[in-house]
Amino acid sequence: MNADPHVGRVLQVHTRYRQGGGEDQVVEAERQLLEAAGVSVQQVIFHNADLREGRSAAADVRLAASAIWSRAAVRRVRHAIRAQQPDVMHVHNTFAAASPSVFTAADGLPVVHTLHNYRMVCPVATVFRDGHACTDCVGRAVPWPGVLHACVHGSRAQSAVAAATVTLHRAVGTFRRHVGTYVALTAFQRGLMIEGGLPADRIRVISNFLEPDPGAGERPRSGILYVGRLAEEKGIGVLLRASVLAGVQVRVAGTGPLKSAVEQAAATGDIVHEGSLEPSAVIGELRTATALVLPSIWFEGYPLAVVEAYATGTPVIASRIGSLAEIVQDGVTGLLAEPHDADGLADRMRWATEHPTEMRQMGLSARRHYETHLRGANHLDALMQAYRAAGARGSADRDDVELVAKPADDQVREAPSEDRQG
């Protein structure tokens, strides 16, 4: 794999959450991919674990202010730019320790921003509330519903900080002037971001990837596997109900807020809880599973578990919602069930275990999709195109297109139509 000769140095800027996750893995994987192609990568990493709340009211105010605009973060990034002289700055997560103010440190340097989540259009970044997908804030100049419903950690104060962060930077033109290219993970996400006000001509779709190739393996397959966080939005409640209805063994790997519910189900024999697994162990589990199940009830990004499943030749049973309805081709690389529908999910899991030949064919199709679209070479080529696009966009052109939130009705808006996916 060879990089673009015009992009020899990349500065990555990223904020790690207090609990590590997929975003951190993607940043590290991209670093390794670029360096293997001969690109020099320097990183400026912020840590949300460094933030300390509750010391005093004054300290909390200062913390909130820095989450909106951090002069210290801007100084740190500017220092890195002066020291490293990168050809492009690639920004990943900025919330909360870095803040979007880091974009202003670029001072004309081409900037690419990967949209790992939906924070640009939703204060809590998940477009999920009260057990269902929620787009109430999408398209609003001020995302006040997220504050009203205290979407961030159940706190109106914290929700107000998150809402003010995007609102302020829209108003002062931070995104319009300093971000040349956005990277969305799926076409569905791109569409939602455009609906929320991001300029369509700046958003490219670049899927997550997996490198090196783990291989499919030839061992016999049995059972259904879930890998991921044990949380409401992941559809764990639906999965637990479906496992009883299907009479199919479901192996669950992961931890999270609903861990106790999974452990209770394991005690009855409907679920096998395997706890947290190392990446190599996850690959081993996927190689022996009939299918990976993703019963999410929110708008996923591009789950790394799907990439790993496809790489190991494992079809995916997923909810027909958001990006998952785009990523999983029903009857080709897996099966789709309606979100929240335990009966429908149970039917798909039962069918999968009763039709091993058809599932093997779907696994082969999933593997071909990985080889064609989700390898490191594909991702590197797409990244370089994004970097070139950011570099080609001059400051005058950036000033031509404004990031303006479209007006929304006062009525509660429904979730985006699925017909714009694909």
Short mmCIF file of C-alpha atoms in Angstrom, two decimals:
data_model
loop_
_atom_site.label_atom_id
_atom_site.label_comp_id
_atom_site.label_asym_id
_atom_site.label_seq_id
_atom_site.Cartn_x
_atom_site.Cartn_y
_atom_site.Cartn_z
CA MET A 1 0.00 0.00 0.00
CA ASN A 2 1.42 3.38 -1.04
CA ALA A 3 0.26 6.78 0.10
CA ASP A 4 -0.19 9.96 -1.89
CA PRO A 5 3.26 11.53 -2.44
CA HIS A 6 1.75 14.95 -1.67
CA VAL A 7 0.61 13.82 1.81
CA GLY A 8 3.69 12.81 3.72
CA ARG A 9 2.79 14.08 7.19
CA VAL A 10 -0.54 13.85 9.01
CA LEU A 11 -1.46 15.30 12.38
CA GLN A 12 -4.19 13.34 14.15
CA VAL A 13 -6.22 15.15 16.82
CA HIS A 14 -8.46 13.05 19.03
CA THR A 15 -10.12 13.07 22.44
CA ARG A 16 -10.41 9.73 24.20
CA TYR A 17 -13.50 9.00 26.25
CA ARG A 18 -13.26 7.91 29.86
CA GLN A 19 -14.19 4.42 28.71
CA GLY A 20 -12.37 3.32 25.58
CA GLY A 21 -14.36 2.28 22.53
CA GLY A 22 -14.54 1.93 18.80
CA GLU A 23 -13.47 5.50 18.01
CA ASP A 24 -10.16 5.01 19.80
CA GLN A 25 -9.62 1.76 17.89
CA VAL A 26 -10.28 3.43 14.54
CA VAL A 27 -7.85 6.27 15.26
CA GLU A 28 -5.10 3.81 16.17
CA ALA A 29 -5.86 1.58 13.19
CA GLU A 30 -5.67 4.56 10.83
CA ARG A 31 -2.37 5.62 12.35
CA GLN A 32 -0.90 2.17 11.74
CA LEU A 33 -2.35 2.06 8.22
CA LEU A 34 -0.86 5.41 7.27
CA GLU A 35 2.53 4.66 8.78
CA ALA A 36 2.68 1.32 6.97
CA ALA A 37 2.19 3.31 3.75
CA GLY A 38 5.12 5.59 4.59
CA VAL A 39 3.18 8.53 6.02
CA SER A 40 4.57 10.22 9.12
CA VAL A 41 1.78 10.46 11.71
CA GLN A 42 1.92 12.62 14.79
CA GLN A 43 -0.86 12.65 17.36
CA VAL A 44 -2.30 15.18 19.75
CA ILE A 45 -4.42 13.14 22.14
CA PHE A 46 -6.70 14.65 24.76
CA HIS A 47 -8.26 12.60 27.56
CA ASN A 48 -11.70 13.13 29.02
CA ALA A 49 -10.49 11.19 32.06
CA ASP A 50 -8.43 14.28 32.89
CA LEU A 51 -11.60 16.32 33.39
CA ARG A 52 -12.68 16.61 36.99
CA GLU A 53 -16.13 17.82 37.96
CA GLY A 54 -17.63 18.87 41.26
CA ARG A 55 -14.62 20.50 42.87
CA SER A 56 -16.52 23.77 43.14
CA ALA A 57 -19.16 25.73 41.27
CA ALA A 58 -16.49 28.01 39.82
CA ALA A 59 -14.44 25.05 38.66
CA ASP A 60 -17.46 23.50 36.98
CA VAL A 61 -18.13 26.76 35.14
CA ARG A 62 -14.53 26.83 33.90
CA LEU A 63 -14.83 23.21 32.82
CA ALA A 64 -18.01 23.94 30.89
CA ALA A 65 -16.41 26.96 29.24
CA SER A 66 -13.37 24.96 28.14
CA ALA A 67 -15.63 22.28 26.66
CA ILE A 68 -17.08 25.01 24.44
CA TRP A 69 -13.80 26.77 23.67
CA SER A 70 -10.44 25.63 25.04
CA ARG A 71 -7.61 28.07 24.56
CA ALA A 72 -5.21 25.53 26.07
CA ALA A 73 -6.21 22.95 23.47
CA VAL A 74 -5.76 25.47 20.65
CA ARG A 75 -2.27 26.34 21.91
CA ARG A 76 -1.34 22.68 22.12
CA VAL A 77 -2.47 21.92 18.58
CA ARG A 78 -0.81 25.04 17.17
CA HIS A 79 2.44 24.02 18.85
CA ALA A 80 2.20 20.56 17.24
CA ILE A 81 1.54 22.11 13.82
CA ARG A 82 4.55 24.41 14.11
CA ALA A 83 6.76 21.56 15.29
CA GLN A 84 5.62 18.88 12.80
CA GLN A 85 4.64 20.95 9.74
CA PRO A 86 1.97 18.43 8.66
CA ASP A 87 0.35 18.41 5.22
CA VAL A 88 -3.11 17.81 6.70
CA MET A 89 -4.79 17.78 10.11
CA HIS A 90 -7.22 14.92 10.66
CA VAL A 91 -9.56 15.59 13.58
CA HIS A 92 -11.59 12.83 15.18
CA ASN A 93 -13.46 13.37 18.47
CA THR A 94 -13.25 16.84 20.04
CA PHE A 95 -15.76 16.45 22.91
CA ALA A 96 -15.19 17.48 25.57
CA ALA A 97 -11.53 17.97 26.49
CA ALA A 98 -10.40 19.41 23.15
CA SER A 99 -13.54 21.30 22.02
CA PRO A 100 -14.18 22.30 18.39
CA SER A 101 -11.90 25.29 18.97
CA VAL A 102 -9.01 23.05 17.88
CA PHE A 103 -10.19 23.49 14.28
CA THR A 104 -9.20 27.16 14.48
CA ALA A 105 -5.60 26.15 15.21
CA ALA A 106 -5.25 24.98 11.61
CA ASP A 107 -4.67 28.53 10.29
CA GLY A 108 -5.14 27.48 6.65
CA LEU A 109 -3.87 23.92 7.01
CA PRO A 110 -6.20 21.43 5.25
CA VAL A 111 -8.53 19.83 7.79
CA VAL A 112 -10.46 16.54 7.61
CA HIS A 113 -12.99 15.69 10.31
CA THR A 114 -14.34 12.16 10.80
CA LEU A 115 -17.92 12.08 12.07
CA HIS A 116 -17.73 9.05 14.36
CA ASN A 117 -21.11 9.89 15.87
CA TYR A 118 -24.00 12.35 15.49
CA ARG A 119 -22.80 15.13 17.79
CA MET A 120 -23.00 17.73 15.03
CA VAL A 121 -26.79 17.33 15.03
CA CYS A 122 -27.52 15.96 18.52
CA PRO A 123 -26.19 17.14 21.90
CA VAL A 124 -25.84 13.58 23.21
CA ALA A 125 -24.39 12.39 19.86
CA THR A 126 -26.61 9.29 19.65
CA VAL A 127 -29.92 10.58 18.19
CA PHE A 128 -31.54 8.29 20.77
CA ARG A 129 -33.88 9.16 23.63
CA ASP A 130 -36.36 7.33 25.86
CA GLY A 131 -35.87 3.99 24.16
CA HIS A 132 -36.22 5.10 20.55
CA ALA A 133 -34.38 6.91 17.76
CA CYS A 134 -34.90 10.66 18.12
CA THR A 135 -34.17 13.39 15.57
CA ASP A 136 -35.84 16.27 17.41
CA CYS A 137 -32.64 18.34 17.33
CA VAL A 138 -31.67 17.61 13.72
CA GLY A 139 -31.93 20.76 11.62
CA ARG A 140 -32.43 23.20 14.50
CA ALA A 141 -30.13 26.21 14.77
CA VAL A 142 -30.24 25.69 18.55
CA PRO A 143 -30.78 22.06 19.63
CA TRP A 144 -32.97 23.00 22.59
CA PRO A 145 -34.95 19.71 22.77
CA GLY A 146 -31.79 17.96 23.93
CA VAL A 147 -31.52 20.43 26.78
CA LEU A 148 -35.21 20.23 27.64
CA HIS A 149 -35.01 16.43 27.89
CA ALA A 150 -31.63 16.47 29.70
CA CYS A 151 -30.22 14.04 27.15
CA VAL A 152 -26.60 14.23 28.32
CA HIS A 153 -26.27 12.12 31.48
CA GLY A 154 -29.75 13.19 32.58
CA SER A 155 -28.42 16.70 33.26
CA ARG A 156 -29.83 19.85 31.70
CA ALA A 157 -26.66 21.71 32.62
CA GLN A 158 -24.43 19.23 30.79
CA SER A 159 -26.89 19.07 27.90
CA ALA A 160 -26.78 22.86 27.66
CA VAL A 161 -22.99 22.76 27.42
CA ALA A 162 -23.12 20.20 24.60
CA ALA A 163 -25.79 22.18 22.76
CA ALA A 164 -23.97 25.48 23.24
CA THR A 165 -20.75 23.99 21.88
CA VAL A 166 -22.16 23.24 18.43
CA THR A 167 -24.40 26.33 18.39
CA LEU A 168 -21.54 28.72 19.13
CA HIS A 169 -19.15 27.21 16.61
CA ARG A 170 -21.81 27.27 13.93
CA ALA A 171 -22.47 30.93 14.68
CA VAL A 172 -18.83 32.03 14.56
CA GLY A 173 -18.08 29.95 11.47
CA THR A 174 -15.58 27.50 12.96
CA PHE A 175 -16.78 24.59 10.84
CA ARG A 176 -17.42 26.66 7.71
CA ARG A 177 -13.99 28.26 7.68
CA HIS A 178 -11.73 25.51 8.96
CA VAL A 179 -13.11 22.07 7.97
CA GLY A 180 -12.48 21.26 4.33
CA THR A 181 -13.75 17.67 4.25
CA TYR A 182 -16.02 15.62 6.49
CA VAL A 183 -15.93 11.82 6.62
CA ALA A 184 -19.22 10.03 7.30
CA LEU A 185 -19.17 6.30 7.97
CA THR A 186 -22.26 5.47 5.90
CA ALA A 187 -24.56 7.02 3.32
CA PHE A 188 -27.33 7.09 5.93
CA GLN A 189 -25.19 9.12 8.31
CA ARG A 190 -24.21 11.46 5.50
CA GLY A 191 -27.88 12.06 4.71
CA LEU A 192 -28.70 12.83 8.32
CA MET A 193 -25.79 15.25 8.58
CA ILE A 194 -26.90 17.05 5.43
CA GLU A 195 -30.41 17.31 6.90
CA GLY A 196 -28.77 18.81 9.99
CA GLY A 197 -27.03 21.53 7.98
CA LEU A 198 -23.61 20.24 6.92
CA PRO A 199 -22.75 21.03 3.29
CA ALA A 200 -23.29 18.01 1.06
CA ASP A 201 -20.32 18.75 -1.17
CA ARG A 202 -17.90 18.40 1.74
CA ILE A 203 -19.04 15.02 3.10
CA ARG A 204 -17.44 11.80 1.88
CA VAL A 205 -18.46 8.30 2.93
CA ILE A 206 -15.57 6.17 4.16
CA SER A 207 -16.44 2.94 5.97
CA ASN A 208 -14.49 1.49 8.85
CA PHE A 209 -11.99 -1.21 7.94
CA LEU A 210 -10.01 -4.13 9.32
CA GLU A 211 -6.35 -4.85 8.72
CA PRO A 212 -4.63 -7.29 8.81
CA ASP A 213 -7.06 -9.78 7.36
CA PRO A 214 -7.97 -12.28 10.10
CA GLY A 215 -9.18 -14.92 7.62
CA ALA A 216 -12.46 -16.77 7.69
CA GLY A 217 -11.47 -20.12 9.13
CA GLU A 218 -12.99 -23.50 8.34
CA ARG A 219 -14.29 -24.72 11.71
CA PRO A 220 -17.91 -25.90 12.12
CA ARG A 221 -20.35 -23.15 13.07
CA SER A 222 -23.15 -23.13 15.62
CA GLY A 223 -25.10 -20.67 17.76
CA ILE A 224 -25.68 -16.93 17.50
CA LEU A 225 -23.13 -14.42 18.77
CA TYR A 226 -23.57 -10.89 20.11
CA VAL A 227 -20.50 -8.67 20.54
CA GLY A 228 -20.76 -5.15 21.92
CA ARG A 229 -21.83 -2.91 24.75
CA LEU A 230 -24.65 -4.19 26.94
CA ALA A 231 -26.85 -1.11 26.74
CA GLU A 232 -30.46 -0.23 25.98
CA GLU A 233 -29.77 1.35 22.59
CA LYS A 234 -28.01 -1.83 21.47
CA GLY A 235 -31.30 -3.70 21.76
CA ILE A 236 -30.17 -6.00 24.57
CA GLY A 237 -33.71 -6.16 25.98
CA VAL A 238 -35.03 -7.23 22.58
CA LEU A 239 -32.27 -9.83 22.28
CA LEU A 240 -33.01 -11.34 25.69
CA ARG A 241 -36.70 -11.71 24.84
CA ALA A 242 -35.92 -13.10 21.39
CA SER A 243 -33.51 -15.71 22.73
CA VAL A 244 -36.31 -17.21 24.86
CA LEU A 245 -38.75 -17.21 21.95
CA ALA A 246 -36.28 -18.70 19.47
CA GLY A 247 -34.98 -21.49 21.65
CA VAL A 248 -31.53 -20.76 20.19
CA GLN A 249 -28.32 -20.45 22.15
CA VAL A 250 -27.00 -16.91 22.08
CA ARG A 251 -23.44 -16.19 23.21
CA VAL A 252 -23.06 -12.64 24.53
CA ALA A 253 -19.65 -10.95 24.72
CA GLY A 254 -19.36 -7.53 26.30
CA THR A 255 -20.16 -5.48 29.36
CA GLY A 256 -22.19 -2.39 30.16
CA PRO A 257 -25.19 -1.05 32.10
CA LEU A 258 -27.36 -4.10 31.36
CA LYS A 259 -24.77 -6.63 32.45
CA SER A 260 -26.89 -7.81 35.38
CA ALA A 261 -29.89 -8.47 33.09
CA VAL A 262 -27.68 -10.57 30.82
CA GLU A 263 -26.29 -12.48 33.79
CA GLN A 264 -29.82 -13.21 35.03
CA ALA A 265 -30.75 -14.56 31.59
CA ALA A 266 -27.58 -16.66 31.60
CA ALA A 267 -28.68 -18.22 34.87
CA THR A 268 -31.77 -19.60 33.12
CA GLY A 269 -29.74 -21.10 30.29
CA ASP A 270 -31.09 -18.93 27.46
CA ILE A 271 -27.89 -16.89 27.24
CA VAL A 272 -24.20 -17.71 27.59
CA HIS A 273 -22.45 -14.62 28.95
CA GLU A 274 -18.80 -14.61 27.99
CA GLY A 275 -17.91 -11.24 29.49
CA SER A 276 -15.40 -8.91 27.85
CA LEU A 277 -13.18 -10.57 25.26
CA GLU A 278 -9.85 -9.59 23.77
CA PRO A 279 -9.96 -8.78 20.03
CA SER A 280 -8.31 -12.07 19.11
CA ALA A 281 -10.91 -13.97 21.14
CA VAL A 282 -13.72 -12.09 19.38
CA ILE A 283 -12.33 -13.20 16.01
CA GLY A 284 -12.20 -16.77 17.28
CA GLU A 285 -15.82 -16.60 18.42
CA LEU A 286 -16.94 -15.15 15.09
CA ARG A 287 -15.26 -17.94 13.15
CA THR A 288 -17.43 -20.52 14.93
CA ALA A 289 -20.74 -18.62 15.01
CA THR A 290 -23.62 -19.19 12.61
CA ALA A 291 -24.27 -15.43 12.66
CA LEU A 292 -23.52 -12.22 14.50
CA VAL A 293 -26.65 -10.55 15.87
CA LEU A 294 -27.03 -6.78 16.17
CA PRO A 295 -30.54 -5.96 17.46
CA SER A 296 -29.87 -2.22 17.81
CA ILE A 297 -32.75 0.22 18.27
CA TRP A 298 -30.65 3.33 17.53
CA PHE A 299 -28.77 4.66 14.50
CA GLU A 300 -25.44 2.85 14.57
CA GLY A 301 -22.39 4.24 12.80
CA TYR A 302 -20.45 1.44 11.11
CA PRO A 303 -19.92 -1.10 13.92
CA LEU A 304 -16.47 -2.67 13.96
CA ALA A 305 -18.20 -5.92 14.90
CA VAL A 306 -19.81 -6.00 11.44
CA VAL A 307 -16.44 -5.48 9.75
CA GLU A 308 -14.98 -8.31 11.83
CA ALA A 309 -17.95 -10.54 11.05
CA TYR A 310 -17.65 -9.98 7.31
CA ALA A 311 -13.89 -10.55 7.46
CA THR A 312 -14.44 -13.93 9.11
CA GLY A 313 -17.18 -14.92 6.67
CA THR A 314 -19.93 -14.56 9.27
CA PRO A 315 -23.35 -13.25 8.18
CA VAL A 316 -25.09 -10.64 10.32
CA ILE A 317 -28.64 -10.59 11.69
CA ALA A 318 -29.43 -6.92 12.30
CA SER A 319 -32.22 -4.45 12.88
CA ARG A 320 -33.67 -2.71 9.84
CA ILE A 321 -32.82 0.74 11.14
CA GLY A 322 -30.49 3.52 10.08
CA SER A 323 -27.09 2.49 8.76
CA LEU A 324 -27.60 -1.20 9.55
CA ALA A 325 -30.24 -1.45 6.79
CA GLU A 326 -27.55 -0.15 4.44
CA ILE A 327 -24.63 -2.23 5.71
CA VAL A 328 -26.44 -5.59 5.87
CA GLN A 329 -28.02 -6.76 2.61
CA ASP A 330 -31.05 -8.82 3.53
CA GLY A 331 -30.70 -12.34 2.18
CA VAL A 332 -27.21 -11.61 0.79
CA THR A 333 -24.81 -10.82 3.65
CA GLY A 334 -27.29 -11.48 6.45
CA LEU A 335 -30.86 -11.04 7.61
CA LEU A 336 -32.85 -8.01 8.76
CA ALA A 337 -35.57 -7.80 11.41
CA GLU A 338 -37.64 -4.82 12.46
CA PRO A 339 -36.24 -2.94 15.48
CA HIS A 340 -37.98 -3.57 18.82
CA ASP A 341 -39.56 -6.74 17.36
CA ALA A 342 -38.48 -9.68 19.54
CA ASP A 343 -40.74 -12.09 17.63
CA GLY A 344 -39.25 -11.08 14.30
CA LEU A 345 -35.71 -11.31 15.62
CA ALA A 346 -36.42 -14.74 17.10
CA ASP A 347 -37.76 -15.86 13.73
CA ARG A 348 -34.55 -14.76 11.97
CA MET A 349 -32.31 -16.43 14.54
CA ARG A 350 -34.32 -19.66 14.36
CA TRP A 351 -34.25 -19.60 10.55
CA ALA A 352 -30.48 -19.08 10.58
CA THR A 353 -29.83 -22.14 12.71
CA GLU A 354 -32.20 -24.25 10.60
CA HIS A 355 -30.66 -23.27 7.24
CA PRO A 356 -26.89 -23.77 7.53
CA THR A 357 -26.36 -24.03 3.78
CA GLU A 358 -28.01 -20.68 3.08
CA MET A 359 -26.13 -19.06 5.95
CA ARG A 360 -22.82 -20.39 4.61
CA GLN A 361 -23.62 -18.75 1.26
CA MET A 362 -24.37 -15.47 3.01
CA GLY A 363 -21.09 -15.82 4.86
CA LEU A 364 -19.25 -16.17 1.55
CA SER A 365 -20.97 -13.02 0.27
CA ALA A 366 -20.04 -11.20 3.47
CA ARG A 367 -16.44 -12.28 3.02
CA ARG A 368 -16.40 -11.02 -0.58
CA HIS A 369 -17.79 -7.68 0.59
CA TYR A 370 -14.94 -7.41 3.09
CA GLU A 371 -12.33 -8.24 0.48
CA THR A 372 -13.76 -5.71 -1.96
CA HIS A 373 -14.65 -2.80 0.32
CA LEU A 374 -13.32 -3.14 3.87
CA ARG A 375 -9.61 -3.89 3.50
CA GLY A 376 -6.88 -1.47 4.49
CA ALA A 377 -5.99 -0.62 0.88
CA ASN A 378 -9.53 0.57 0.20
CA HIS A 379 -9.53 2.72 3.32
CA LEU A 380 -6.11 4.21 2.60
CA ASP A 381 -7.12 5.20 -0.93
CA ALA A 382 -10.32 6.83 0.35
CA LEU A 383 -8.41 8.69 3.08
CA MET A 384 -5.92 10.07 0.58
CA GLN A 385 -8.75 11.28 -1.64
CA ALA A 386 -10.30 13.03 1.38
CA TYR A 387 -6.96 14.64 2.23
CA ARG A 388 -6.53 15.86 -1.35
CA ALA A 389 -10.07 17.25 -1.39
CA ALA A 390 -9.43 19.19 1.82
CA GLY A 391 -6.19 20.55 0.40
CA ALA A 392 -7.80 21.59 -2.86
CA ARG A 393 -10.50 23.63 -1.15
CA GLY A 394 -9.16 27.15 -0.79
CA SER A 395 -10.12 29.56 1.96
CA ALA A 396 -12.26 31.58 -0.46
CA ASP A 397 -14.22 28.47 -1.38
CA ARG A 398 -14.68 27.60 2.29
CA ASP A 399 -16.24 30.98 2.90
CA ASP A 400 -18.72 30.43 0.07
CA VAL A 401 -20.60 27.59 1.75
CA GLU A 402 -22.14 28.28 5.13
CA LEU A 403 -23.06 25.76 7.75
CA VAL A 404 -26.64 26.80 8.41
CA ALA A 405 -29.11 24.68 10.31
CA LYS A 406 -32.35 24.33 8.42
CA PRO A 407 -35.48 25.49 10.25
CA ALA A 408 -37.49 22.71 11.85
CA ASP A 409 -41.16 22.58 12.64
CA ASP A 410 -42.18 22.98 16.25
CA GLN A 411 -43.88 19.63 15.95
CA VAL A 412 -42.00 16.50 16.99
CA ARG A 413 -40.23 15.16 13.90
CA GLU A 414 -40.23 11.53 12.93
CA ALA A 415 -37.07 9.51 12.34
CA PRO A 416 -35.55 9.85 8.86
CA SER A 417 -37.13 7.73 6.17
CA GLU A 418 -35.30 4.51 5.43
CA ASP A 419 -35.77 4.96 1.69
CA ARG A 420 -32.84 7.33 1.47
CA GLN A 421 -30.39 4.63 2.54
CA GLY A 422 -28.28 2.67 0.17
#
